[in-house]
Amino acid sequence: FSEDELPESLTKNVIDQLHTLENELLSLQSTWHEGHLLREGALIVIAGRPNVGKSTLMNALLGRERSIVTPIAGTTRDIIEEHFSIDGYMVRLVDTAGLRNSDCEIESEGIRRALHQLSQADITIYVIDGSVDVDDHDADQLDKLNNKKSIIVINKCDNEINKTIQSIRTKRSPLLISATHLQGLDDLKGAIVSKLGILDSPEHHALISERHRRLLISAHKDIAEAALLLKRPTPEPALAASRLRGALETLGEATGRVYHSELLNNIFSRFCIGK
C-alpha cells in the first residue's frame, strides 16, 4: 500500500518473469495438437474427382469392404468414416464424394460435406487417376493443397500412366499406387506416419485437452496484457495485478485448484458416476 512508485528494477524483473511465463504457456499450448491426435485420432480425408479410386483405397487401407465401389461416377455421396490403427496410432479415415460440378442436389450436398471435411483435415490424401488426363479441376485442387498436410496419390498405376501425369510426378513427388492390386500401400502408410509428425518428437510433453487449451490461451492473454501495462511510460501496477489475478484463477482451473460449477457440470455430463 506504499504511495511511492515501484522501483524500476522491480518492474523490469517482473516483466522478464512475465515474458518467461508467456513462452512457457505457448509451449504448453503447442502440445494440444499432439494430444488431439492421440485422443481423437488424426482426421485423414481421401479426396479427388469421381471414379479415381477413393473408395477402393479406403477399403484397401482398412483391409475390408467398407465403401461401396462401382464403375458409376458419383457412387459415394456422403461422408464415410472409420477408425483404424497405423503404427500404433489411431486415425480417422474419411471417404468423401468426388469433387466436381453437379446439378444433382444430393450429390452437391455430398460435395459440400467433402469440402468441409477437407477444411478440417489433419492430412489430405488427394487421389488422381493415372490413366486419364489431369483436368483443370485437379490442377485447381492441387494448387489449394497445403503441402505439409497433404499426400498426392496417383492411382491405377497397374495401367500405363497418362503423359499429363508426368508433369505432376516431376513437380509434386506423388506416390504411385494401385488400390485394386494393393500396390504402394506400405509407402502410403509410411507417408501418413511421417505427416503426423508425432513419432519424431524428441521430448515427452504434457498433452493438454481442448478445455486446457482454452484456459491457457485466456491466461496467456491476461499475462501479456499485464506485461504491457507495466511497460507503459507510467506503469500501472494495480491494473497489471488485476490481470495477473485473473491469470492465476484461470490457471487454477487448469490445475484443479479452482473449481467452477461449469467444470462440475461438464464432468457429470460426460461421465457416469456410480451411486
Coordinates of C-alpha atoms in Angstrom, one line a residue:
F1 CA 0.0 0.0 0.0
S2 CA 3.0 2.3 -0.4
E3 CA 2.3 5.6 -2.1
D4 CA 5.8 5.6 -3.6
E5 CA 6.4 4.5 -7.2
L6 CA 7.6 0.9 -7.7
P7 CA 11.4 0.6 -8.1
E8 CA 12.4 0.4 -11.7
S9 CA 14.5 -2.7 -11.1
L10 CA 11.4 -4.5 -9.6
T11 CA 9.3 -3.6 -12.6
K12 CA 11.9 -4.9 -15.0
N13 CA 12.3 -8.2 -13.1
V14 CA 8.5 -8.7 -13.1
I15 CA 8.3 -8.0 -16.9
D16 CA 11.1 -10.5 -17.5
Q17 CA 9.3 -13.1 -15.5
L18 CA 6.0 -12.5 -17.3
H19 CA 7.8 -13.0 -20.7
T20 CA 9.2 -16.3 -19.4
L21 CA 5.7 -17.3 -18.4
E22 CA 4.3 -16.3 -21.8
N23 CA 6.8 -18.6 -23.5
E24 CA 6.0 -21.5 -21.2
L25 CA 2.3 -21.2 -21.8
L26 CA 2.8 -21.0 -25.6
S27 CA 4.9 -24.2 -25.3
L28 CA 2.1 -26.0 -23.4
Q29 CA -0.5 -24.8 -25.9
S30 CA 1.6 -26.3 -28.8
T31 CA 1.1 -29.8 -27.3
W32 CA -2.7 -29.6 -27.9
H33 CA -2.3 -30.8 -31.4
E34 CA -0.4 -33.9 -30.2
G35 CA -3.0 -34.6 -27.6
H36 CA -5.7 -34.1 -30.1
L37 CA -4.1 -36.7 -32.4
L38 CA -3.6 -39.2 -29.6
R39 CA -7.1 -38.8 -28.0
E40 CA -9.3 -38.4 -31.1
G41 CA -7.1 -39.8 -33.9
A42 CA -5.9 -37.7 -36.8
L43 CA -8.5 -36.9 -39.4
I44 CA -7.4 -38.2 -42.7
V45 CA -9.6 -37.3 -45.7
I46 CA -9.4 -39.1 -49.0
A47 CA -10.4 -36.6 -51.8
G48 CA -10.4 -36.3 -55.5
R49 CA -12.5 -36.4 -58.7
P50 CA -15.2 -39.1 -59.1
N51 CA -14.1 -42.6 -60.1
V52 CA -10.4 -42.1 -59.3
G53 CA -10.5 -45.0 -56.8
K54 CA -11.1 -43.2 -53.4
S55 CA -13.4 -45.8 -52.1
T56 CA -11.2 -48.6 -53.3
L57 CA -8.3 -47.0 -51.5
M58 CA -10.4 -46.7 -48.4
N59 CA -11.2 -50.4 -48.4
A60 CA -7.6 -51.3 -49.2
L61 CA -6.3 -49.3 -46.2
L62 CA -8.9 -50.8 -43.9
G63 CA -8.5 -54.3 -45.2
R64 CA -12.2 -54.8 -45.6
E65 CA -15.1 -53.7 -47.8
R66 CA -16.4 -50.5 -46.1
S67 CA -17.2 -48.2 -49.0
I68 CA -19.4 -49.2 -52.0
V69 CA -17.3 -49.5 -55.2
T70 CA -18.9 -49.3 -58.6
P71 CA -17.9 -48.0 -62.1
I72 CA -20.6 -45.4 -61.8
A73 CA -19.1 -41.9 -61.1
G74 CA -20.6 -40.3 -58.0
T75 CA -21.4 -43.5 -56.1
T76 CA -20.2 -42.1 -52.8
R77 CA -22.4 -39.2 -51.9
D78 CA -22.0 -39.0 -48.1
I79 CA -19.1 -39.0 -45.6
I80 CA -17.9 -42.5 -44.7
E81 CA -15.7 -42.5 -41.6
E82 CA -13.8 -45.4 -40.0
H83 CA -11.2 -45.7 -37.3
F84 CA -8.1 -47.8 -37.8
S85 CA -4.6 -48.1 -36.3
I86 CA -1.4 -47.3 -38.1
D87 CA 1.9 -48.0 -36.4
G88 CA 0.1 -47.9 -33.0
Y89 CA -1.7 -44.6 -33.7
M90 CA -5.4 -44.3 -34.1
V91 CA -6.6 -42.3 -37.1
R92 CA -10.0 -41.4 -38.5
L93 CA -10.1 -42.3 -42.2
V94 CA -12.8 -40.5 -44.2
D95 CA -14.0 -41.3 -47.8
T96 CA -15.7 -38.4 -49.5
A97 CA -17.9 -37.6 -52.5
G98 CA -16.0 -37.0 -55.8
L99 CA -15.2 -33.3 -56.3
R100 CA -16.9 -31.9 -59.5
N101 CA -19.7 -29.6 -60.5
S102 CA -23.0 -31.3 -60.2
D103 CA -26.7 -30.4 -60.8
C104 CA -27.9 -33.2 -58.6
E105 CA -29.0 -31.8 -55.2
I106 CA -28.0 -34.9 -53.3
E107 CA -24.5 -35.1 -54.9
S108 CA -24.0 -31.4 -54.4
E109 CA -24.7 -31.8 -50.7
G110 CA -22.2 -34.6 -50.5
I111 CA -19.6 -32.4 -52.3
R112 CA -20.3 -29.6 -49.8
R113 CA -19.6 -32.0 -46.9
A114 CA -16.5 -33.3 -48.6
L115 CA -15.1 -29.7 -48.8
H116 CA -15.9 -29.2 -45.2
Q117 CA -14.0 -32.3 -44.2
L118 CA -11.1 -31.1 -46.3
S119 CA -11.0 -27.8 -44.4
Q120 CA -10.8 -29.8 -41.1
A121 CA -8.4 -32.5 -42.2
D122 CA -5.1 -33.1 -40.4
I123 CA -3.9 -35.0 -43.5
T124 CA -5.4 -34.9 -47.0
I125 CA -4.9 -37.8 -49.4
Y126 CA -5.6 -36.4 -52.8
V127 CA -6.2 -39.2 -55.4
I128 CA -5.6 -38.8 -59.1
D129 CA -6.5 -41.3 -61.8
G130 CA -3.2 -42.1 -63.5
S131 CA -4.9 -43.5 -66.6
V132 CA -6.6 -40.3 -67.7
D133 CA -5.7 -36.7 -68.4
V134 CA -5.5 -34.2 -65.5
D135 CA -8.2 -31.6 -65.9
D136 CA -8.4 -28.0 -64.7
H137 CA -10.3 -29.1 -61.6
D138 CA -7.5 -31.3 -60.5
A139 CA -5.0 -28.6 -61.2
D140 CA -7.0 -26.1 -59.1
Q141 CA -7.3 -28.5 -56.2
L142 CA -3.6 -29.3 -56.3
D143 CA -2.8 -25.6 -56.0
K144 CA -5.0 -25.3 -53.0
L145 CA -3.4 -28.2 -51.1
N146 CA -1.2 -27.5 -48.1
N147 CA 2.0 -29.4 -48.9
K148 CA 2.7 -30.0 -45.2
K149 CA -0.7 -31.6 -44.7
S150 CA -1.3 -33.4 -48.0
I151 CA -0.2 -36.6 -49.8
I152 CA -0.8 -36.8 -53.5
V153 CA -1.5 -40.3 -54.8
I154 CA -1.6 -41.4 -58.4
N155 CA -3.8 -44.4 -58.5
K156 CA -4.3 -47.2 -61.1
C157 CA -0.6 -47.4 -61.8
D158 CA -1.0 -51.0 -62.8
N159 CA -2.0 -49.5 -66.1
E160 CA 0.1 -47.2 -68.3
I161 CA 0.4 -43.7 -66.7
N162 CA -1.0 -40.9 -68.8
K163 CA 1.6 -38.5 -70.2
T164 CA 0.0 -35.5 -68.5
I165 CA 0.6 -37.2 -65.1
Q166 CA 4.4 -36.9 -65.8
S167 CA 4.4 -33.2 -65.0
I168 CA 2.8 -33.8 -61.6
R169 CA 5.4 -36.5 -60.9
T170 CA 8.3 -34.0 -61.5
K171 CA 6.7 -31.1 -59.6
R172 CA 4.9 -32.7 -56.6
S173 CA 6.6 -36.1 -55.9
P174 CA 3.3 -38.1 -55.7
L175 CA 3.1 -41.7 -54.6
L176 CA 2.3 -44.3 -57.3
I177 CA -0.2 -46.9 -56.2
S178 CA -2.8 -49.4 -57.3
A179 CA -5.5 -49.6 -54.7
T180 CA -7.1 -52.5 -56.6
H181 CA -3.9 -54.6 -56.5
L182 CA -2.8 -53.3 -53.1
Q183 CA 0.4 -51.9 -54.6
G184 CA 2.2 -49.0 -52.9
L185 CA 0.1 -49.1 -49.7
D186 CA 3.1 -49.5 -47.4
D187 CA 4.7 -46.4 -48.9
L188 CA 1.4 -44.5 -48.4
K189 CA 1.2 -45.6 -44.8
G190 CA 4.7 -44.5 -44.2
A191 CA 3.9 -41.1 -45.7
I192 CA 0.9 -40.8 -43.3
V193 CA 3.1 -41.6 -40.3
S194 CA 5.6 -39.1 -41.4
K195 CA 3.0 -36.4 -41.8
L196 CA 1.6 -37.0 -38.4
G197 CA 5.0 -35.8 -37.0
I198 CA 4.5 -37.1 -33.5
L199 CA 6.8 -40.1 -33.9
D200 CA 9.8 -37.8 -34.4
S201 CA 9.0 -35.7 -31.2
P202 CA 12.2 -35.8 -29.1
E203 CA 10.5 -34.9 -25.9
H204 CA 7.5 -36.1 -23.8
H205 CA 5.1 -33.2 -23.3
A206 CA 2.1 -32.7 -21.0
L207 CA -0.6 -33.3 -23.6
I208 CA -3.4 -30.9 -23.0
S209 CA -7.1 -31.2 -23.7
E210 CA -9.3 -28.6 -25.5
R211 CA -10.5 -27.2 -22.2
H212 CA -6.9 -26.8 -21.0
R213 CA -6.0 -25.1 -24.3
R214 CA -8.8 -22.5 -23.9
L215 CA -7.7 -21.8 -20.3
L216 CA -4.1 -21.5 -21.3
I217 CA -5.0 -19.1 -24.1
S218 CA -7.0 -17.0 -21.6
A219 CA -4.2 -16.9 -19.1
H220 CA -1.6 -16.1 -21.7
K221 CA -3.7 -13.1 -22.8
D222 CA -4.0 -11.8 -19.2
I223 CA -0.3 -12.2 -18.6
A224 CA 0.6 -10.4 -21.9
E225 CA -1.7 -7.5 -21.0
A226 CA -0.1 -7.3 -17.6
A227 CA 3.3 -7.0 -19.1
L228 CA 2.1 -4.2 -21.5
L229 CA 0.6 -2.3 -18.5
L230 CA 4.0 -2.4 -16.7
K231 CA 5.8 -1.3 -19.9
R232 CA 3.9 1.9 -20.2
P233 CA 5.8 5.2 -19.7
T234 CA 3.8 5.4 -16.4
P235 CA 3.4 1.8 -15.3
E236 CA 0.0 0.8 -13.9
P237 CA 0.8 -2.0 -11.4
A238 CA -2.8 -2.1 -10.0
L239 CA -4.3 -2.9 -13.4
A240 CA -1.4 -5.3 -14.0
A241 CA -2.1 -7.1 -10.7
S242 CA -5.7 -7.4 -11.6
R243 CA -4.8 -9.1 -14.9
L244 CA -2.4 -11.4 -13.1
R245 CA -5.0 -12.3 -10.5
G246 CA -7.3 -13.3 -13.4
A247 CA -4.5 -15.4 -15.0
L248 CA -3.9 -17.2 -11.6
E249 CA -7.5 -18.1 -11.3
T250 CA -7.6 -19.4 -14.9
L251 CA -4.5 -21.5 -14.3
G252 CA -6.1 -22.7 -11.1
E253 CA -9.0 -24.1 -13.1
A254 CA -6.5 -25.9 -15.4
T255 CA -4.6 -27.5 -12.4
G256 CA -7.7 -28.3 -10.4
R257 CA -7.1 -25.8 -7.6
V258 CA -10.1 -23.7 -8.6
Y259 CA -13.5 -25.3 -9.2
H260 CA -16.4 -23.8 -11.0
S261 CA -19.9 -25.1 -11.5
E262 CA -19.3 -25.2 -15.2
L263 CA -16.4 -27.7 -14.7
L264 CA -18.5 -29.9 -12.4
N265 CA -21.4 -29.8 -14.9
N266 CA -19.0 -30.8 -17.7
I267 CA -17.7 -33.8 -15.7
F268 CA -21.1 -35.1 -14.7
S269 CA -22.4 -34.7 -18.3
R270 CA -19.5 -36.8 -19.7
F271 CA -19.0 -39.5 -17.1
C272 CA -21.3 -41.9 -15.3
I273 CA -20.7 -41.6 -11.6
G274 CA -21.8 -44.7 -9.6
K275 CA -24.0 -44.2 -6.6

